[in-house]
JSON list of C-alpha atoms in Angstrom, two decimals:
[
{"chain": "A", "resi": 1, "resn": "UNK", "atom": "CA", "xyz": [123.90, 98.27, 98.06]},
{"chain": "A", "resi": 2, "resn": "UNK", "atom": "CA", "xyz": [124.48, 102.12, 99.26]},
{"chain": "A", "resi": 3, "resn": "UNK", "atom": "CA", "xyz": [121.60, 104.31, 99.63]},
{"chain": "A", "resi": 4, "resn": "UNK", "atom": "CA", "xyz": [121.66, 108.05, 99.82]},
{"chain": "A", "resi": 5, "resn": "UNK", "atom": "CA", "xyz": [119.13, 108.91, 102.01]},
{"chain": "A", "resi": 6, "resn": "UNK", "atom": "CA", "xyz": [115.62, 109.80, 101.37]},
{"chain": "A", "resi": 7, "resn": "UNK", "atom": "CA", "xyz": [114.95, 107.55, 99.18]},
{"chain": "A", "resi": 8, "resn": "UNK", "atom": "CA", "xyz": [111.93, 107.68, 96.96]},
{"chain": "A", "resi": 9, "resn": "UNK", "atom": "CA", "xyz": [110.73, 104.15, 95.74]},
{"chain": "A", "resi": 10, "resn": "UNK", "atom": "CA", "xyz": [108.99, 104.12, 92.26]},
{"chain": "A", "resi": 11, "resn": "UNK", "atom": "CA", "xyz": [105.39, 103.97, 91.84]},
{"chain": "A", "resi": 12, "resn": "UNK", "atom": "CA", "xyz": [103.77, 101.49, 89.61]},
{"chain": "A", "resi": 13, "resn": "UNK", "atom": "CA", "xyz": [101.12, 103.33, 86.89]},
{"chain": "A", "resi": 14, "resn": "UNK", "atom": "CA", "xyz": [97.57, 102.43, 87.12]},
{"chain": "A", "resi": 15, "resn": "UNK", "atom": "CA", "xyz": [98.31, 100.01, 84.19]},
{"chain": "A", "resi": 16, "resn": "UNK", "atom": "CA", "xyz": [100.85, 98.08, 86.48]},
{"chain": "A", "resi": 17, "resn": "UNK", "atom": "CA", "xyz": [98.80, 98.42, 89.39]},
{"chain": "A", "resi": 18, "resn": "UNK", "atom": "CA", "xyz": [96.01, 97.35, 87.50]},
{"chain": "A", "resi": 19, "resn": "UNK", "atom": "CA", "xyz": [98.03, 93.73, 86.25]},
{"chain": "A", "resi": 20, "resn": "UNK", "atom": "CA", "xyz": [99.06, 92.54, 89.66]},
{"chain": "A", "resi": 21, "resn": "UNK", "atom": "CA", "xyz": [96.65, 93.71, 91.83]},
{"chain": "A", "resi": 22, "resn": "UNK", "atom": "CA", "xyz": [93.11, 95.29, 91.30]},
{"chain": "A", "resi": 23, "resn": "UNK", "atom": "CA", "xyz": [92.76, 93.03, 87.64]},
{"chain": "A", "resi": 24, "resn": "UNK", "atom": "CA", "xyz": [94.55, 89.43, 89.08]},
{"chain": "A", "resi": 25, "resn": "UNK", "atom": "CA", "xyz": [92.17, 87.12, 88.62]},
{"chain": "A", "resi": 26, "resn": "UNK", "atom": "CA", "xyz": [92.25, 83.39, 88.33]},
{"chain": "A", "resi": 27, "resn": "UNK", "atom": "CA", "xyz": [91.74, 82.17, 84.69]},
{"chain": "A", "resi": 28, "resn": "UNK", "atom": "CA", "xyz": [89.42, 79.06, 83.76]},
{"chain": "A", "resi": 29, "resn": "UNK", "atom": "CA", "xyz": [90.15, 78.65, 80.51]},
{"chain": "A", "resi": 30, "resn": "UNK", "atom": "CA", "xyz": [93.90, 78.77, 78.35]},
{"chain": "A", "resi": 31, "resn": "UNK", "atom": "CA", "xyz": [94.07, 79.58, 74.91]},
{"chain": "A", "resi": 32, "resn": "UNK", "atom": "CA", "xyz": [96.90, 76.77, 73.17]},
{"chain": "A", "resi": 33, "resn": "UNK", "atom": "CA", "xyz": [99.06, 79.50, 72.52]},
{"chain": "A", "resi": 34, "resn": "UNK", "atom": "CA", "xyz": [102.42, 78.06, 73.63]},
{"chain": "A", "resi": 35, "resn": "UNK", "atom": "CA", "xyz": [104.36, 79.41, 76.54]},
{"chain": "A", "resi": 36, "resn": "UNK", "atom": "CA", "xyz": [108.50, 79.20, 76.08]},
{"chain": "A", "resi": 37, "resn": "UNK", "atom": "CA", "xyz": [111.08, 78.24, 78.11]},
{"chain": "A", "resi": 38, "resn": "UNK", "atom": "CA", "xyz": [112.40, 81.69, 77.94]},
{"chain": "A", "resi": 39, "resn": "UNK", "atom": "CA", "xyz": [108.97, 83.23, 79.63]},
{"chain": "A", "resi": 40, "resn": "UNK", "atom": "CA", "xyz": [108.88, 80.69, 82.28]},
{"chain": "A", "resi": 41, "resn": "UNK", "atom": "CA", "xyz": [112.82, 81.30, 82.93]},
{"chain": "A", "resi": 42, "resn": "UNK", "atom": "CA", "xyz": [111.41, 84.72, 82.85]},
{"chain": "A", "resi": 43, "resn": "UNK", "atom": "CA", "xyz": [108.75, 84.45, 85.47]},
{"chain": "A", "resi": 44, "resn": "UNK", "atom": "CA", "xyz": [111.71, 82.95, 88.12]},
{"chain": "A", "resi": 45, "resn": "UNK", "atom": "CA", "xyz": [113.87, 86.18, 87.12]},
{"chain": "A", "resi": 46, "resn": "UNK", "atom": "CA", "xyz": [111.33, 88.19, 88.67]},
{"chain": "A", "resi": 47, "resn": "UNK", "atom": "CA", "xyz": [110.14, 86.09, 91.13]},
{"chain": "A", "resi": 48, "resn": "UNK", "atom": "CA", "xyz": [113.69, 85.03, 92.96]},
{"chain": "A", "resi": 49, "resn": "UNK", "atom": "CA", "xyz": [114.54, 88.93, 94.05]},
{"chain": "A", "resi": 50, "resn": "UNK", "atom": "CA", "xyz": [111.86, 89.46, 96.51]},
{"chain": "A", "resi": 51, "resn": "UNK", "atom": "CA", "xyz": [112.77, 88.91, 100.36]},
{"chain": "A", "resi": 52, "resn": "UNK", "atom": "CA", "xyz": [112.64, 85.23, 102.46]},
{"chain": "A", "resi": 53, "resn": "UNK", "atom": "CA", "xyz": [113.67, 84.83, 105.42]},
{"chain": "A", "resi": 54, "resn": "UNK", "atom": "CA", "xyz": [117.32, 84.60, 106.07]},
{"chain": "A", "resi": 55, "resn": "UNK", "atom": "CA", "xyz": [117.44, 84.55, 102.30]},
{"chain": "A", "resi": 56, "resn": "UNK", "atom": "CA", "xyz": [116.55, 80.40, 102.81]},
{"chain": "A", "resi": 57, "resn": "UNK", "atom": "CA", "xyz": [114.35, 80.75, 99.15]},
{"chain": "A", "resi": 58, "resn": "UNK", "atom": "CA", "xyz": [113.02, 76.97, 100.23]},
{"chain": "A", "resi": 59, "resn": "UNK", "atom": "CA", "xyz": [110.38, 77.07, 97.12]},
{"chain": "A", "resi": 60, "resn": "UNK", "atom": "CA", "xyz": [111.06, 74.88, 94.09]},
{"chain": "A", "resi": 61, "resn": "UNK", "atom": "CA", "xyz": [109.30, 74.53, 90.96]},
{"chain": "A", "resi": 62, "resn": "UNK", "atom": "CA", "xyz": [108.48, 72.07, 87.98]},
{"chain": "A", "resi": 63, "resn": "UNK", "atom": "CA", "xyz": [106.77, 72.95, 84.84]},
{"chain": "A", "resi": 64, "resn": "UNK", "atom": "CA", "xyz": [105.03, 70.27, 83.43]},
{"chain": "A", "resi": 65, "resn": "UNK", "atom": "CA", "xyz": [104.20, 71.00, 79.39]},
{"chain": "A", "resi": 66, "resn": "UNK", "atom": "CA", "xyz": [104.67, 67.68, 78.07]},
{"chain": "A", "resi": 67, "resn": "UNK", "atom": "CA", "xyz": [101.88, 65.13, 77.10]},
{"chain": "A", "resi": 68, "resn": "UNK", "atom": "CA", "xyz": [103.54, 62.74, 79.35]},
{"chain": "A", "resi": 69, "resn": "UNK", "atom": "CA", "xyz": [103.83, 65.06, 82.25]},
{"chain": "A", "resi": 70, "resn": "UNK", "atom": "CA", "xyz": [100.19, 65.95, 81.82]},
{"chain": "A", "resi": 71, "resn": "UNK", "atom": "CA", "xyz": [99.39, 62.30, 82.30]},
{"chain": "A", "resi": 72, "resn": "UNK", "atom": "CA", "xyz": [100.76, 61.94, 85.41]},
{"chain": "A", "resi": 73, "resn": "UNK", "atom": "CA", "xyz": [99.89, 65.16, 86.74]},
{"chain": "A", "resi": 74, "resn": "UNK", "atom": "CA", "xyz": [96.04, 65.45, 85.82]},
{"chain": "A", "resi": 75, "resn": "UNK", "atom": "CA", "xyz": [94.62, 62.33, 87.35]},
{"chain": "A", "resi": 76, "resn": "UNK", "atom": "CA", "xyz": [96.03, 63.63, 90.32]},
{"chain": "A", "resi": 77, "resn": "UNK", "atom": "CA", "xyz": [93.98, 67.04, 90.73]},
{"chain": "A", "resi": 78, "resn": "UNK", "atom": "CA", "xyz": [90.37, 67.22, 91.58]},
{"chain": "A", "resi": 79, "resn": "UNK", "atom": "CA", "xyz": [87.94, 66.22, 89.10]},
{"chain": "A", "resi": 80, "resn": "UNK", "atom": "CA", "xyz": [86.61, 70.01, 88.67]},
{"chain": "A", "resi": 81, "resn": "UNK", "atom": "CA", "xyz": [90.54, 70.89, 88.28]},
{"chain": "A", "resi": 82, "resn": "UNK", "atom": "CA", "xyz": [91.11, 68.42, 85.20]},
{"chain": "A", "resi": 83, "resn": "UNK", "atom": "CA", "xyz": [89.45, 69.88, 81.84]},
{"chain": "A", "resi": 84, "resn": "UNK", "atom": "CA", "xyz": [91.10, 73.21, 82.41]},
{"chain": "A", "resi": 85, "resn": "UNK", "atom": "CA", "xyz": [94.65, 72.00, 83.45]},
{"chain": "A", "resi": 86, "resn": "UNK", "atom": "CA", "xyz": [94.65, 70.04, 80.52]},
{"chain": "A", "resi": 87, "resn": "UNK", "atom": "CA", "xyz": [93.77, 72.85, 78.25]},
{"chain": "A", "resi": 88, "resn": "UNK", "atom": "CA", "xyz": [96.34, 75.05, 79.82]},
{"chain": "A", "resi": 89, "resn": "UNK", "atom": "CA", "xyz": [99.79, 75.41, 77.89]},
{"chain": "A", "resi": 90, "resn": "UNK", "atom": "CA", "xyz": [101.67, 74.91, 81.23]},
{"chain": "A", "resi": 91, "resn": "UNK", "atom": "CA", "xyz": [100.90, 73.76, 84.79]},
{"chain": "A", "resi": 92, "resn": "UNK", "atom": "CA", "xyz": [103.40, 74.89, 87.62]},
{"chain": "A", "resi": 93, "resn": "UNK", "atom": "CA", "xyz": [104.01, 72.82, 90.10]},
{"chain": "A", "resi": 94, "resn": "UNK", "atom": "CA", "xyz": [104.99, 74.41, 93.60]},
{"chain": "A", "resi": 95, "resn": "UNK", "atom": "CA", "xyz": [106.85, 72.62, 96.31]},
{"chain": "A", "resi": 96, "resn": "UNK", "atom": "CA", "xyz": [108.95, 73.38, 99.27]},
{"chain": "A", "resi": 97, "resn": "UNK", "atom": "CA", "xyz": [112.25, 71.96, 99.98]},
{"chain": "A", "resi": 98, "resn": "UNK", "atom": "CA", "xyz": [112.72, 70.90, 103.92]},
{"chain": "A", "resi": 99, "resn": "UNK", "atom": "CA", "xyz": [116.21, 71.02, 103.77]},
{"chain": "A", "resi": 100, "resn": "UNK", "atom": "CA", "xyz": [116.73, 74.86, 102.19]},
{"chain": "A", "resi": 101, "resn": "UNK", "atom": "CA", "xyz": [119.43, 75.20, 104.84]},
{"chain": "A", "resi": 102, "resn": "UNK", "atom": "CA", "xyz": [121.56, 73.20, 102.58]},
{"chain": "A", "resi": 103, "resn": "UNK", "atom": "CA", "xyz": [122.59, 76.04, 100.42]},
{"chain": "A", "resi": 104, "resn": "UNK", "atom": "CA", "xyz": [122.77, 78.38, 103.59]},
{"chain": "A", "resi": 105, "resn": "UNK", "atom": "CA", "xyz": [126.31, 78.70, 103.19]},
{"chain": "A", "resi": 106, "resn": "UNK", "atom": "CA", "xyz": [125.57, 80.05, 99.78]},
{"chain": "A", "resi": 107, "resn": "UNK", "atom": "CA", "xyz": [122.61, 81.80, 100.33]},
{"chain": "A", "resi": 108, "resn": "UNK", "atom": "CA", "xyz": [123.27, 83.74, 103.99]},
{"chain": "A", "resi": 109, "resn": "UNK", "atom": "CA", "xyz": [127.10, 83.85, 104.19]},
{"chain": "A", "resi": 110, "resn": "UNK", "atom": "CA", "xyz": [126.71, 86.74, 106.83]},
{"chain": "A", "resi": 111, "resn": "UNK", "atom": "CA", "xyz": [125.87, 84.29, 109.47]},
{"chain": "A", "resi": 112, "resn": "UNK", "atom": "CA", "xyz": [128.40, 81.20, 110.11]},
{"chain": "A", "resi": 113, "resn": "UNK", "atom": "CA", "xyz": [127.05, 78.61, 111.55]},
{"chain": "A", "resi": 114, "resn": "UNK", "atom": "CA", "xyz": [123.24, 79.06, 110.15]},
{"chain": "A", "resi": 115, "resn": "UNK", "atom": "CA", "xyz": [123.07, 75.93, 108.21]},
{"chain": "A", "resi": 116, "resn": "UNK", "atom": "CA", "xyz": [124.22, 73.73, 111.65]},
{"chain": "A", "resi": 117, "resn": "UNK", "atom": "CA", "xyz": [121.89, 74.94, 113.79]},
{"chain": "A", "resi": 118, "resn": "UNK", "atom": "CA", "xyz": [119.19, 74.71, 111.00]},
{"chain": "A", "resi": 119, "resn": "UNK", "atom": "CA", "xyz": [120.62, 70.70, 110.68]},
{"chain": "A", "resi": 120, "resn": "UNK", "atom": "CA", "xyz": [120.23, 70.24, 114.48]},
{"chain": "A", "resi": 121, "resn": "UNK", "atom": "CA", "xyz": [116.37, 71.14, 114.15]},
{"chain": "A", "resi": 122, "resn": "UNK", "atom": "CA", "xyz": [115.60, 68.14, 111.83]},
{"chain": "A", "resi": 123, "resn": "UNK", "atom": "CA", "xyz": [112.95, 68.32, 109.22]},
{"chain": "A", "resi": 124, "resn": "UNK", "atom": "CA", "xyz": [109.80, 68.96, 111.08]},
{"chain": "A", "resi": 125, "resn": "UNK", "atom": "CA", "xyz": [111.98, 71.79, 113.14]},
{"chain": "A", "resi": 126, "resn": "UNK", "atom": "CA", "xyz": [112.56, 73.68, 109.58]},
{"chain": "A", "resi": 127, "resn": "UNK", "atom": "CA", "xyz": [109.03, 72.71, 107.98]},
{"chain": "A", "resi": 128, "resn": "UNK", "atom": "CA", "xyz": [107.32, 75.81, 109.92]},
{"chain": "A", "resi": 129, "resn": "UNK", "atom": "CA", "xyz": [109.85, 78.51, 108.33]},
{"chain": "A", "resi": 130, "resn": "UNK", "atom": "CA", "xyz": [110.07, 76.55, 104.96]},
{"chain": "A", "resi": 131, "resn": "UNK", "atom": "CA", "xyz": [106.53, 76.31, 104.17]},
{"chain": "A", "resi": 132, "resn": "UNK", "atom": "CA", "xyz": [106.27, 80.02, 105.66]},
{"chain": "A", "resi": 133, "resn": "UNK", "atom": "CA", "xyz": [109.16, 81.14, 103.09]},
{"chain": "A", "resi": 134, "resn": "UNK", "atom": "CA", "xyz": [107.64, 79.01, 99.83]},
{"chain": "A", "resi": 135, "resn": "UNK", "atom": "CA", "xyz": [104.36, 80.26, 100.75]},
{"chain": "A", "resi": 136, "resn": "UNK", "atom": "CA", "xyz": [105.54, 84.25, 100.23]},
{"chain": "A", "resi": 137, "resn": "UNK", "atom": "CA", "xyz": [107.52, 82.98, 96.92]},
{"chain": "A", "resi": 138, "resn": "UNK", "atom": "CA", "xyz": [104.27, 81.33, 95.58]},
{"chain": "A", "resi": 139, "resn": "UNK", "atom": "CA", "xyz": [102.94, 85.21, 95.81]},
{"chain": "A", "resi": 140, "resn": "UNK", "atom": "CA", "xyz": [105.93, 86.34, 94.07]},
{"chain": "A", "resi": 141, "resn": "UNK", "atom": "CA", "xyz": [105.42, 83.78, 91.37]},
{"chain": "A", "resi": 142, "resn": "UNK", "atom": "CA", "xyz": [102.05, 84.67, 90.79]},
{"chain": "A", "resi": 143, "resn": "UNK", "atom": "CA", "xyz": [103.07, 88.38, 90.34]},
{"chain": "A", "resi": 144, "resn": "UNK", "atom": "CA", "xyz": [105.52, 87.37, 88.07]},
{"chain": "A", "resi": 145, "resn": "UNK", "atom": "CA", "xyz": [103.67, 85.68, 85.51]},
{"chain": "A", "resi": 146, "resn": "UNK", "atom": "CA", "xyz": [101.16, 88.14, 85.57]},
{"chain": "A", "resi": 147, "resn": "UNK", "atom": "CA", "xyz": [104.08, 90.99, 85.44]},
{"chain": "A", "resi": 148, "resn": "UNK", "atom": "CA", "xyz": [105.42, 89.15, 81.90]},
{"chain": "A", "resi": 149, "resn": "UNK", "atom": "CA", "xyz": [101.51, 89.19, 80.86]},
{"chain": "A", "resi": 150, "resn": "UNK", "atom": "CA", "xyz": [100.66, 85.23, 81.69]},
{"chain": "A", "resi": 151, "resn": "UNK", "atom": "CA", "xyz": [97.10, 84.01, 83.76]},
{"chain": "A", "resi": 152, "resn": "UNK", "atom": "CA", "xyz": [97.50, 82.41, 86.50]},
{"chain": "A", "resi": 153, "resn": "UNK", "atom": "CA", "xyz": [95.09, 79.49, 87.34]},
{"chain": "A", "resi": 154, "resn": "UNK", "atom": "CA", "xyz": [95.99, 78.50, 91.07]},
{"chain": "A", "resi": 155, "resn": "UNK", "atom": "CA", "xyz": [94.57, 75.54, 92.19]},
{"chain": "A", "resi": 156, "resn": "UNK", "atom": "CA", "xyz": [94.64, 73.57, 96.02]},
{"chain": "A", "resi": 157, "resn": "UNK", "atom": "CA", "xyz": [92.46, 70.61, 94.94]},
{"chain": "A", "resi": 158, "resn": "UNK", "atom": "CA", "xyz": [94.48, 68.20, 94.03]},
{"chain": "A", "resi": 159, "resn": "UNK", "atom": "CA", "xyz": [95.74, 65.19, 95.82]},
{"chain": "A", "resi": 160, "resn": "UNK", "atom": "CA", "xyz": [99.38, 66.70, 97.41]},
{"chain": "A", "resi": 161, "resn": "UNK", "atom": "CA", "xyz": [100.63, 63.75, 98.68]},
{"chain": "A", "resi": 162, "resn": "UNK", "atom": "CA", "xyz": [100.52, 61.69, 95.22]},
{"chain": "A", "resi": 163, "resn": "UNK", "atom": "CA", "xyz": [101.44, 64.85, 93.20]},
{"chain": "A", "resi": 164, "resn": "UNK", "atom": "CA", "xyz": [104.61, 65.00, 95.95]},
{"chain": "A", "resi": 165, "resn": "UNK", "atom": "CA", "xyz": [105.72, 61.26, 95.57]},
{"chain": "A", "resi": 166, "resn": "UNK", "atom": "CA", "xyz": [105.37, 61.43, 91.48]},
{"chain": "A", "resi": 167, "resn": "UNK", "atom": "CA", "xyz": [107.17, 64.55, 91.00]},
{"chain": "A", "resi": 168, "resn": "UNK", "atom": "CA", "xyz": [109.53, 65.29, 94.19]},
{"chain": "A", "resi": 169, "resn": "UNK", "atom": "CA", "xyz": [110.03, 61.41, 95.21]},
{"chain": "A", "resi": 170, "resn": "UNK", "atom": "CA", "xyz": [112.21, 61.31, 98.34]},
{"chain": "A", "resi": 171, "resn": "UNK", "atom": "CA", "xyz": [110.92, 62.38, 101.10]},
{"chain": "A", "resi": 172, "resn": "UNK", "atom": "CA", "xyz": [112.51, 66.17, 101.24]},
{"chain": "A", "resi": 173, "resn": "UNK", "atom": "CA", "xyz": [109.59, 68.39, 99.72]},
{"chain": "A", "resi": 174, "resn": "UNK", "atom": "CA", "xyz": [106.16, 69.09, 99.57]},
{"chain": "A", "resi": 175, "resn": "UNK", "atom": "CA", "xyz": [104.06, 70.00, 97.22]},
{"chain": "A", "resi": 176, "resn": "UNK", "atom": "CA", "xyz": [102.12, 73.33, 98.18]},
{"chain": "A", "resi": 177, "resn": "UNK", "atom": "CA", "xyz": [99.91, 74.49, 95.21]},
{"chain": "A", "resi": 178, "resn": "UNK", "atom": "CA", "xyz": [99.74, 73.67, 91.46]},
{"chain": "A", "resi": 179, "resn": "UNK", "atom": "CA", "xyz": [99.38, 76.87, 89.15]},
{"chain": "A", "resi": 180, "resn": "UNK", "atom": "CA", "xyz": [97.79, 76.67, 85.43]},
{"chain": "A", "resi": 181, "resn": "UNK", "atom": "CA", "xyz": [99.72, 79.19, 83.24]},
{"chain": "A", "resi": 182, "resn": "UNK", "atom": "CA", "xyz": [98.96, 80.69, 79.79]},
{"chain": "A", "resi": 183, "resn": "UNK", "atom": "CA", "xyz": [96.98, 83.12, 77.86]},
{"chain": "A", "resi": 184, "resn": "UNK", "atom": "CA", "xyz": [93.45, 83.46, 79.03]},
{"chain": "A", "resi": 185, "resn": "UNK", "atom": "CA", "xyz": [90.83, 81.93, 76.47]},
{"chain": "A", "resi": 186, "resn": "UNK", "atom": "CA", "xyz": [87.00, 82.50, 75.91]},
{"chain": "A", "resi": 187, "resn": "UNK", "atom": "CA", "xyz": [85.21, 83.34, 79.17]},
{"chain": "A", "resi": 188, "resn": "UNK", "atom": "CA", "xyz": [87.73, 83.33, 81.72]},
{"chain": "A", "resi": 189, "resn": "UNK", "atom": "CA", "xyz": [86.77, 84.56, 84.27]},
{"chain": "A", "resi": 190, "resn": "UNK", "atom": "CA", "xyz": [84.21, 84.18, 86.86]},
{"chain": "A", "resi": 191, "resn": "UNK", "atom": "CA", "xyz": [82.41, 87.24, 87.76]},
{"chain": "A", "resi": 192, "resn": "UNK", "atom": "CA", "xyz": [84.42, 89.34, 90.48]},
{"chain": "A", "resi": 193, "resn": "UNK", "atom": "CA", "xyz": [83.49, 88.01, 94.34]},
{"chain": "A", "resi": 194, "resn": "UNK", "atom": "CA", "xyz": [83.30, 90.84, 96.57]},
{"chain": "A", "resi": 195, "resn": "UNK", "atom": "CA", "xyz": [86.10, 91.68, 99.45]},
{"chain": "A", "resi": 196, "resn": "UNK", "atom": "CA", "xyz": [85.95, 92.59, 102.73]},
{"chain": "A", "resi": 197, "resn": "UNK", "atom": "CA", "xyz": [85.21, 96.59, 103.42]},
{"chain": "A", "resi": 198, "resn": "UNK", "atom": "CA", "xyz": [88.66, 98.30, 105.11]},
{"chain": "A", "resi": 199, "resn": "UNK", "atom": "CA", "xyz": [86.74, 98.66, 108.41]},
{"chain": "A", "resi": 200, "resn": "UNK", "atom": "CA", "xyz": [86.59, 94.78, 108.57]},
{"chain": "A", "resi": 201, "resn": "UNK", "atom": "CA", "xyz": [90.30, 94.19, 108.16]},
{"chain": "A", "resi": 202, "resn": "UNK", "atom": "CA", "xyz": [92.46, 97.14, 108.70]},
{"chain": "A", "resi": 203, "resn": "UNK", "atom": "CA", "xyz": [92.92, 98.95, 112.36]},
{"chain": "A", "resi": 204, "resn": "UNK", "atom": "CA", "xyz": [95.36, 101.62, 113.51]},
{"chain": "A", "resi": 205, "resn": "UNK", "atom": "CA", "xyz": [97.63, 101.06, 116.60]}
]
C-alpha cells in the first residue's frame, strides 16, 4: 500500500485505550451467555492483520464449546483451572505449528526460496521463530476478543503435552496457552496487582 508522507496514525479514545490496555484483566468467572461462531470468526479477523515475522503466522487455534470437547479438555488443566473453564462459554486453545514454512510460498512470495531453507533447518531449527511468532499472535488474540467486547481468561496451568496429543495429534504443534472466553460473570476479577514504576523498566539510549 502507497503512503503519502507524513503520515498521522489514529489514536485510540480513552474508551479504546481503556478496553485493551489500562482495563484488560483476566476474568474468573463467565456468565452462560453464548458466544457465536460469527464472534470467534470475528476475533481471528482482527487478530490475523498484525505483523509476524516474514509473515510465517505459525499460531493455530481450536475452540472447544462442546460438552464433549469440554471433557477432554478440562481434566487436562490444573485443578484450580477446572471450575471456571467449565463455566466459561468457550475455551481457546493456542498452539503453534512447526512447520509454518509450509504456506511460505503463500504467505511471503517476495522471497523465493524461503520455505527451502526453512525445510533444511528441521523442526527444532524453526521451533525458536515459531513459538516467537505464535507467542506475539496470542497478544493479538487477546486484544481481539477484548476489542469485540469478550474476557479473556488466559491460563498456563494445564498439562501441554496431553492437551497437544488430544487436540493437535501428530507431532507438528504445540500447544502454548489455553484462553477462557465469554462475558464476565459475578466477581470477576481479582483486585488489580500493582506494576512496576517506569524507572524500573524503561531507560533512554
Amino acid at each position: 500500500m502507497e503512503t503519502t508522507h507524513p503520515v498521522q496514525l489514529p489514536r485510540l479514545d480513552e474508551a479504546g485505550r481503556a478496553a485493551l490496555f489500562t482495563e484488560a484483566r483476566t476474568a474468573n468467572t463467565f456468565t452462560d451467555e453464548p458466544v457465536t461462531d460469527e464472534t470467534l470468526r470475528s476475533v481471528w479477523d482482527l487478530a490475523q492483520w498484525p505483523p509476524t515475522a516474514a509473515n510465517t503466522q505459525p499460531l493455530r487455534v481450536t475452540f472447544v464449546r462442546s460438552e464433549e470437547g469440554k471433557r477432554r479438555l478440562v481434566p487436562l488443566l490444573a485443578e484450580g483451572n477446572r471450575a471456571k473453564s467449565e463455566a466459561a462459554p468457550v475455551i481457546a486453545v493456542l498452539a503453534v505449528d512447526l512447520d509454518f514454512h509450509e504456506h511460505s510460498d503463500t504467505t511471503f512470495p517476495i522471497r523465493p526460496g524461503f520455505r527451502e531453507g526453512l525445510e533444511s533447518q528441521g523442526c527444532e531449527g524453526r521451533e525458536a521463530m515459531a513459538r516467537f511468532n505464535a507467542s506475539l499472535q496470542v497478544g493479538y488474540v487477546l486484544l481481539a476478543a477484548r476489542a469485540l467486547g469478550l474476557a479473556t481468561g488466559p491460563m498456563a496451568g494445564f498439562d501441554a503435552d496431553a492437551v497437544t496429543e488430544e487436540f493437535f495429534p501428530g507431532g507438528r504443534h504445540r500447544v502454548l496457552l489455553v484462553v477462557n472466553l465469554g462475558h464476565p460473570g459475578p466477581d470477576a476479577w481479582h483486585p488489580r496487582l500493582p506494576r512496576l514504576a517506569a524507572e524500573q523498566v524503561l531507560d533512554f539510549a
